[in-house]
Amino acid sequence: MRVIIEPNYETLSKWTACYIAARINKARPKPFVLGLPTGSSPLGTYKELIKLYKKGAVSFNDTITFNMDEYVGIPREHPESYYSFMWNNFFSHIDIREKNVNILNGNAGDLEQECAGYEERIKKAGGIDLFLGGIGSDGHIAFNEPGSSLSSRTRIKSLTADTIIANSRFFGGDVDKVPKTALTVGVGTVMDAGEVLIVVNGHNKARALRQAIEGGISQMWTITALQSHPKGIIVCDEAACAEIKVGTYNYFKDIEKNNLNPEALL
């Protein structure tokens, strides 16, 4: 596992965006298949990718995307649907083709079939080359909350009270407005990707980062599955490092000291 420690969220986002853009460019002429998250963690990365696109440093014309999750039961046009999130914050600002965007349909007539079909679409695309993700304060990835199987696939998932409360900030602070169910890719789905890049920022993620790097692999901290991935990367800021050991911090700072210039990745 690589751990890139950046000074703050802005530099973290820039490094991540440059890395993704470089991977897209290197893959050409083969279409690059990119897994994407929603939430606050990736917003900076999306803004930096938009800047790179506008500068002509990267094109998403042949990129195929698969999003991690979607709420069940709210219209896709709802301002807090993940469909709206992705188009408002990223897709509408770049040159991606709509036919290449894949987002789970939380209003499908048969939700189980929707999940099974999503896995088939990923296989048909040749698998995901890089899955970008964030983590919750309890170490969950996508909606794979504590107790989720580390071999899980795309499925229907009931949300925990902690997640509902955390996401209520997007629904005017009203927990009753937050959907109680979602469709999510599984931990196994994410770990099948050629690379998995996780962004971790802020002091509130410090405990989760400690478990991700120093803890044992456990379904109670689903992010720990990254430890067994051959090409797992964590990009974090200084604030998120508050609980890792000094020796761990110094080790990763030392071995990555020549890899901290994001523009050099392009």
mmCIF file of C-alpha atoms in Angstrom:
data_model
loop_
_atom_site.group_PDB
_atom_site.id
_atom_site.type_symbol
_atom_site.label_atom_id
_atom_site.label_comp_id
_atom_site.label_asym_id
_atom_site.label_seq_id
_atom_site.Cartn_x
_atom_site.Cartn_y
_atom_site.Cartn_z
ATOM 1 C CA MET A 1 0.000 0.000 0.000
ATOM 2 C CA ARG A 2 1.200 3.478 -0.873
ATOM 3 C CA VAL A 3 0.374 6.337 1.496
ATOM 4 C CA ILE A 4 0.779 9.861 0.132
ATOM 5 C CA ILE A 5 0.690 12.495 2.897
ATOM 6 C CA GLU A 6 -0.123 15.983 1.667
ATOM 7 C CA PRO A 7 -0.177 19.205 3.728
ATOM 8 C CA ASN A 8 -3.880 19.930 3.270
ATOM 9 C CA TYR A 9 -7.059 19.093 1.369
ATOM 10 C CA GLU A 10 -6.190 21.360 -1.559
ATOM 11 C CA THR A 11 -2.830 19.721 -2.249
ATOM 12 C CA LEU A 12 -4.338 16.269 -1.618
ATOM 13 C CA SER A 13 -6.980 16.974 -4.266
ATOM 14 C CA LYS A 14 -4.431 18.264 -6.760
ATOM 15 C CA TRP A 15 -2.189 15.198 -6.377
ATOM 16 C CA THR A 16 -5.148 12.850 -6.791
ATOM 17 C CA ALA A 17 -6.462 14.649 -9.868
ATOM 18 C CA CYS A 18 -3.063 14.666 -11.544
ATOM 19 C CA TYR A 19 -2.618 10.960 -10.833
ATOM 20 C CA ILE A 20 -6.007 10.092 -12.353
ATOM 21 C CA ALA A 21 -5.397 12.306 -15.396
ATOM 22 C CA ALA A 22 -2.001 10.686 -15.947
ATOM 23 C CA ARG A 23 -3.527 7.208 -15.770
ATOM 24 C CA ILE A 24 -6.217 8.174 -18.318
ATOM 25 C CA ASN A 25 -3.599 9.606 -20.675
ATOM 26 C CA LYS A 26 -1.323 6.589 -20.333
ATOM 27 C CA ALA A 27 -4.120 4.165 -21.159
ATOM 28 C CA ARG A 28 -4.876 5.680 -24.564
ATOM 29 C CA PRO A 29 -5.976 4.534 -27.058
ATOM 30 C CA LYS A 30 -7.709 2.058 -24.758
ATOM 31 C CA PRO A 31 -10.741 3.582 -22.971
ATOM 32 C CA PHE A 32 -10.053 4.063 -19.273
ATOM 33 C CA VAL A 33 -12.667 2.651 -16.876
ATOM 34 C CA LEU A 34 -12.964 4.798 -13.762
ATOM 35 C CA GLY A 35 -14.914 4.084 -10.573
ATOM 36 C CA LEU A 36 -16.156 7.202 -8.812
ATOM 37 C CA PRO A 37 -17.596 8.220 -5.420
ATOM 38 C CA THR A 38 -19.856 10.998 -4.210
ATOM 39 C CA GLY A 39 -19.752 12.920 -0.929
ATOM 40 C CA SER A 40 -17.553 15.760 0.246
ATOM 41 C CA SER A 41 -14.180 13.941 0.027
ATOM 42 C CA PRO A 42 -13.871 13.832 -3.791
ATOM 43 C CA LEU A 43 -15.197 17.339 -4.501
ATOM 44 C CA GLY A 44 -11.734 18.885 -4.521
ATOM 45 C CA THR A 45 -10.459 16.191 -6.864
ATOM 46 C CA TYR A 46 -13.346 16.785 -9.247
ATOM 47 C CA LYS A 47 -12.636 20.533 -9.268
ATOM 48 C CA GLU A 48 -8.976 19.873 -10.037
ATOM 49 C CA LEU A 49 -9.857 17.395 -12.810
ATOM 50 C CA ILE A 50 -12.135 20.016 -14.355
ATOM 51 C CA LYS A 51 -9.231 22.494 -14.295
ATOM 52 C CA LEU A 52 -6.965 19.962 -15.991
ATOM 53 C CA TYR A 53 -9.599 19.313 -18.657
ATOM 54 C CA LYS A 54 -10.036 23.028 -19.337
ATOM 55 C CA LYS A 55 -6.251 23.387 -19.657
ATOM 56 C CA GLY A 56 -6.197 20.599 -22.227
ATOM 57 C CA ALA A 57 -4.153 18.309 -19.973
ATOM 58 C CA VAL A 58 -6.722 15.497 -20.112
ATOM 59 C CA SER A 59 -9.825 14.451 -22.038
ATOM 60 C CA PHE A 60 -12.630 12.222 -20.777
ATOM 61 C CA ASN A 61 -14.053 11.612 -24.224
ATOM 62 C CA ASP A 62 -13.320 7.878 -24.099
ATOM 63 C CA THR A 63 -13.498 7.407 -20.327
ATOM 64 C CA ILE A 64 -16.137 5.028 -18.960
ATOM 65 C CA THR A 65 -17.328 5.634 -15.398
ATOM 66 C CA PHE A 66 -19.124 3.554 -12.782
ATOM 67 C CA ASN A 67 -20.372 5.240 -9.649
ATOM 68 C CA MET A 68 -20.210 3.554 -6.269
ATOM 69 C CA ASP A 69 -23.760 3.979 -5.065
ATOM 70 C CA GLU A 70 -27.176 5.627 -5.231
ATOM 71 C CA TYR A 71 -30.055 6.185 -2.846
ATOM 72 C CA VAL A 72 -33.196 4.108 -3.255
ATOM 73 C CA GLY A 73 -36.508 5.850 -3.744
ATOM 74 C CA ILE A 74 -35.655 9.442 -4.610
ATOM 75 C CA PRO A 75 -35.955 10.730 -8.193
ATOM 76 C CA ARG A 76 -32.665 11.018 -10.045
ATOM 77 C CA GLU A 77 -33.469 14.726 -10.572
ATOM 78 C CA HIS A 78 -33.629 15.236 -6.794
ATOM 79 C CA PRO A 79 -30.832 17.657 -5.802
ATOM 80 C CA GLU A 80 -29.408 15.106 -3.354
ATOM 81 C CA SER A 81 -29.485 12.081 -5.636
ATOM 82 C CA TYR A 82 -26.035 10.894 -6.574
ATOM 83 C CA TYR A 83 -27.013 11.208 -10.228
ATOM 84 C CA SER A 84 -27.549 14.940 -9.683
ATOM 85 C CA PHE A 85 -24.388 15.194 -7.597
ATOM 86 C CA MET A 86 -22.205 13.757 -10.342
ATOM 87 C CA TRP A 87 -23.658 15.808 -13.160
ATOM 88 C CA ASN A 88 -23.697 19.041 -11.154
ATOM 89 C CA ASN A 89 -20.203 18.689 -9.739
ATOM 90 C CA PHE A 90 -18.294 16.885 -12.457
ATOM 91 C CA PHE A 91 -19.796 15.391 -15.593
ATOM 92 C CA SER A 92 -21.452 18.544 -16.950
ATOM 93 C CA HIS A 93 -18.082 20.353 -16.809
ATOM 94 C CA ILE A 94 -16.048 17.871 -18.866
ATOM 95 C CA ASP A 95 -16.278 16.151 -22.254
ATOM 96 C CA ILE A 96 -17.497 12.759 -21.069
ATOM 97 C CA ARG A 97 -20.079 11.017 -23.240
ATOM 98 C CA GLU A 98 -23.387 10.428 -21.483
ATOM 99 C CA LYS A 99 -23.540 6.875 -22.820
ATOM 100 C CA ASN A 100 -20.304 6.116 -20.955
ATOM 101 C CA VAL A 101 -21.673 7.185 -17.554
ATOM 102 C CA ASN A 102 -22.999 4.367 -15.372
ATOM 103 C CA ILE A 103 -24.918 5.146 -12.170
ATOM 104 C CA LEU A 104 -27.081 2.681 -10.265
ATOM 105 C CA ASN A 105 -30.823 3.265 -10.667
ATOM 106 C CA GLY A 106 -32.379 3.503 -7.228
ATOM 107 C CA ASN A 107 -35.856 3.527 -8.779
ATOM 108 C CA ALA A 108 -35.508 0.364 -10.853
ATOM 109 C CA GLY A 109 -38.507 -1.950 -10.788
ATOM 110 C CA ASP A 110 -36.292 -4.879 -9.776
ATOM 111 C CA LEU A 111 -33.487 -3.621 -7.540
ATOM 112 C CA GLU A 112 -31.787 -7.004 -7.257
ATOM 113 C CA GLN A 113 -31.634 -7.285 -11.024
ATOM 114 C CA GLU A 114 -30.317 -3.721 -11.223
ATOM 115 C CA CYS A 115 -27.444 -4.714 -8.921
ATOM 116 C CA ALA A 116 -26.681 -7.928 -10.808
ATOM 117 C CA GLY A 117 -26.827 -6.059 -14.106
ATOM 118 C CA TYR A 118 -24.386 -3.444 -12.802
ATOM 119 C CA GLU A 119 -21.803 -6.117 -12.084
ATOM 120 C CA GLU A 120 -22.297 -7.455 -15.614
ATOM 121 C CA ARG A 121 -21.842 -3.973 -17.114
ATOM 122 C CA ILE A 122 -18.550 -3.619 -15.259
ATOM 123 C CA LYS A 123 -17.377 -6.975 -16.632
ATOM 124 C CA LYS A 124 -18.498 -6.034 -20.143
ATOM 125 C CA ALA A 125 -16.437 -2.839 -19.902
ATOM 126 C CA GLY A 126 -13.385 -4.941 -19.126
ATOM 127 C CA GLY A 127 -13.322 -4.241 -15.404
ATOM 128 C CA ILE A 128 -12.546 -1.034 -13.576
ATOM 129 C CA ASP A 129 -9.007 0.271 -14.090
ATOM 130 C CA LEU A 130 -9.008 2.615 -11.108
ATOM 131 C CA PHE A 131 -11.590 3.029 -8.363
ATOM 132 C CA LEU A 132 -11.506 6.374 -6.560
ATOM 133 C CA GLY A 133 -13.115 6.446 -3.131
ATOM 134 C CA GLY A 134 -13.425 8.164 0.210
ATOM 135 C CA ILE A 135 -14.141 6.692 3.627
ATOM 136 C CA GLY A 136 -16.505 7.406 6.461
ATOM 137 C CA SER A 137 -15.334 8.139 9.986
ATOM 138 C CA ASP A 138 -16.122 4.492 10.822
ATOM 139 C CA GLY A 139 -13.935 3.292 7.960
ATOM 140 C CA HIS A 140 -16.712 2.322 5.566
ATOM 141 C CA ILE A 141 -16.217 2.501 1.809
ATOM 142 C CA ALA A 142 -19.199 3.225 -0.451
ATOM 143 C CA PHE A 143 -22.164 2.054 1.684
ATOM 144 C CA ASN A 144 -20.272 -0.990 2.939
ATOM 145 C CA GLU A 145 -20.648 -0.171 6.583
ATOM 146 C CA PRO A 146 -19.145 -2.032 9.568
ATOM 147 C CA GLY A 147 -20.008 -5.724 9.356
ATOM 148 C CA SER A 148 -20.193 -5.831 5.559
ATOM 149 C CA SER A 149 -18.549 -8.819 3.938
ATOM 150 C CA LEU A 150 -15.172 -8.050 2.414
ATOM 151 C CA SER A 151 -16.171 -10.201 -0.579
ATOM 152 C CA SER A 152 -19.533 -8.430 -1.059
ATOM 153 C CA ARG A 153 -20.839 -7.476 -4.489
ATOM 154 C CA THR A 154 -23.242 -4.783 -5.689
ATOM 155 C CA ARG A 155 -26.416 -5.052 -3.643
ATOM 156 C CA ILE A 156 -29.260 -3.373 -1.726
ATOM 157 C CA LYS A 157 -28.068 -2.011 1.612
ATOM 158 C CA SER A 158 -29.954 -0.666 4.625
ATOM 159 C CA LEU A 159 -28.162 2.362 6.034
ATOM 160 C CA THR A 160 -27.087 2.584 9.650
ATOM 161 C CA ALA A 161 -28.307 5.305 11.986
ATOM 162 C CA ASP A 162 -24.808 6.827 11.998
ATOM 163 C CA THR A 163 -24.775 7.130 8.208
ATOM 164 C CA ILE A 164 -28.290 8.559 8.115
ATOM 165 C CA ILE A 165 -27.374 11.153 10.725
ATOM 166 C CA ALA A 166 -24.120 12.014 8.918
ATOM 167 C CA ASN A 167 -25.914 12.418 5.578
ATOM 168 C CA SER A 168 -28.717 14.512 7.078
ATOM 169 C CA ARG A 169 -26.493 17.568 6.549
ATOM 170 C CA PHE A 170 -27.366 17.265 2.864
ATOM 171 C CA PHE A 171 -31.089 17.154 3.669
ATOM 172 C CA GLY A 172 -31.397 20.290 5.767
ATOM 173 C CA GLY A 173 -30.409 18.431 8.928
ATOM 174 C CA ASP A 174 -33.642 16.404 8.855
ATOM 175 C CA VAL A 175 -32.910 12.697 9.341
ATOM 176 C CA ASP A 176 -36.452 11.841 8.278
ATOM 177 C CA LYS A 177 -35.690 13.101 4.767
ATOM 178 C CA VAL A 178 -32.628 10.886 4.315
ATOM 179 C CA PRO A 179 -33.334 7.671 2.382
ATOM 180 C CA LYS A 180 -32.912 4.619 4.581
ATOM 181 C CA THR A 181 -31.805 2.294 1.783
ATOM 182 C CA ALA A 182 -29.246 2.499 -0.998
ATOM 183 C CA LEU A 183 -27.726 0.469 -3.804
ATOM 184 C CA THR A 184 -23.963 0.092 -3.451
ATOM 185 C CA VAL A 185 -21.057 -1.682 -5.042
ATOM 186 C CA GLY A 186 -19.539 -4.263 -2.703
ATOM 187 C CA VAL A 187 -16.109 -4.303 -1.123
ATOM 188 C CA GLY A 188 -15.258 -7.138 -3.494
ATOM 189 C CA THR A 189 -16.417 -5.029 -6.449
ATOM 190 C CA VAL A 190 -14.089 -2.201 -5.457
ATOM 191 C CA MET A 191 -11.152 -4.501 -4.763
ATOM 192 C CA ASP A 192 -11.484 -6.116 -8.185
ATOM 193 C CA ALA A 193 -10.295 -2.832 -9.737
ATOM 194 C CA GLY A 194 -6.779 -2.640 -11.148
ATOM 195 C CA GLU A 195 -6.014 0.183 -8.733
ATOM 196 C CA VAL A 196 -7.889 1.589 -5.736
ATOM 197 C CA LEU A 197 -7.165 5.174 -4.677
ATOM 198 C CA ILE A 198 -8.723 6.386 -1.425
ATOM 199 C CA VAL A 199 -8.730 10.032 -0.305
ATOM 200 C CA VAL A 200 -8.819 10.691 3.438
ATOM 201 C CA ASN A 201 -8.995 14.205 4.799
ATOM 202 C CA GLY A 202 -9.707 15.875 8.103
ATOM 203 C CA HIS A 203 -9.223 15.089 11.761
ATOM 204 C CA ASN A 204 -12.590 13.299 11.900
ATOM 205 C CA LYS A 205 -11.130 10.588 9.647
ATOM 206 C CA ALA A 206 -7.978 10.086 11.750
ATOM 207 C CA ARG A 207 -9.213 6.980 13.557
ATOM 208 C CA ALA A 208 -10.320 5.396 10.287
ATOM 209 C CA LEU A 209 -6.951 6.150 8.678
ATOM 210 C CA ARG A 210 -5.133 4.538 11.599
ATOM 211 C CA GLN A 211 -7.195 1.376 11.162
ATOM 212 C CA ALA A 212 -6.708 1.424 7.378
ATOM 213 C CA ILE A 213 -2.923 1.546 7.670
ATOM 214 C CA GLU A 214 -2.045 -0.030 11.013
ATOM 215 C CA GLY A 215 -5.061 -2.160 11.962
ATOM 216 C CA GLY A 216 -5.759 -5.737 11.025
ATOM 217 C CA ILE A 217 -8.026 -6.612 8.102
ATOM 218 C CA SER A 218 -11.574 -6.681 9.469
ATOM 219 C CA GLN A 219 -15.140 -6.474 8.202
ATOM 220 C CA MET A 220 -15.760 -3.978 11.025
ATOM 221 C CA TRP A 221 -13.476 -1.537 9.173
ATOM 222 C CA THR A 222 -14.170 -2.289 5.530
ATOM 223 C CA ILE A 223 -11.443 0.072 4.306
ATOM 224 C CA THR A 224 -8.885 -2.385 5.742
ATOM 225 C CA ALA A 225 -9.528 -4.626 2.739
ATOM 226 C CA LEU A 226 -7.250 -2.208 0.869
ATOM 227 C CA GLN A 227 -4.271 -3.737 2.683
ATOM 228 C CA SER A 228 -4.604 -6.867 0.556
ATOM 229 C CA HIS A 229 -4.862 -4.980 -2.756
ATOM 230 C CA PRO A 230 -1.737 -5.138 -4.954
ATOM 231 C CA LYS A 231 -2.130 -1.500 -6.041
ATOM 232 C CA GLY A 232 -3.808 0.320 -3.174
ATOM 233 C CA ILE A 233 -3.102 4.025 -2.605
ATOM 234 C CA ILE A 234 -4.213 6.298 0.209
ATOM 235 C CA VAL A 235 -3.835 10.046 -0.282
ATOM 236 C CA CYS A 236 -4.361 11.869 3.002
ATOM 237 C CA ASP A 237 -3.759 15.258 4.579
ATOM 238 C CA GLU A 238 -1.816 16.070 7.732
ATOM 239 C CA ALA A 239 -4.998 16.441 9.795
ATOM 240 C CA ALA A 240 -6.026 12.860 9.052
ATOM 241 C CA CYS A 241 -2.670 11.582 10.352
ATOM 242 C CA ALA A 242 -3.338 12.596 13.953
ATOM 243 C CA GLU A 243 -3.644 9.021 15.243
ATOM 244 C CA ILE A 244 -1.080 7.043 13.252
ATOM 245 C CA LYS A 245 2.269 6.227 14.878
ATOM 246 C CA VAL A 246 5.138 8.666 14.419
ATOM 247 C CA GLY A 247 7.216 5.854 12.938
ATOM 248 C CA THR A 248 4.480 5.036 10.412
ATOM 249 C CA TYR A 249 4.138 8.700 9.461
ATOM 250 C CA ASN A 250 7.897 9.140 9.017
ATOM 251 C CA TYR A 251 8.204 5.916 7.010
ATOM 252 C CA PHE A 252 5.670 6.948 4.379
ATOM 253 C CA LYS A 253 6.920 10.531 4.244
ATOM 254 C CA ASP A 254 10.422 9.220 3.571
ATOM 255 C CA ILE A 255 9.638 6.647 0.888
ATOM 256 C CA GLU A 256 7.281 9.008 -0.960
ATOM 257 C CA LYS A 257 9.388 12.177 -0.642
ATOM 258 C CA ASN A 258 10.225 12.153 -4.353
ATOM 259 C CA ASN A 259 6.609 11.579 -5.417
ATOM 260 C CA LEU A 260 4.940 14.683 -3.999
ATOM 261 C CA ASN A 261 4.988 16.922 -7.081
ATOM 262 C CA PRO A 262 1.575 16.352 -8.696
ATOM 263 C CA GLU A 263 2.478 17.992 -12.008
ATOM 264 C CA ALA A 264 5.323 15.480 -12.425
ATOM 265 C CA LEU A 265 2.682 12.766 -12.730
ATOM 266 C CA LEU A 266 1.302 14.203 -15.972
#
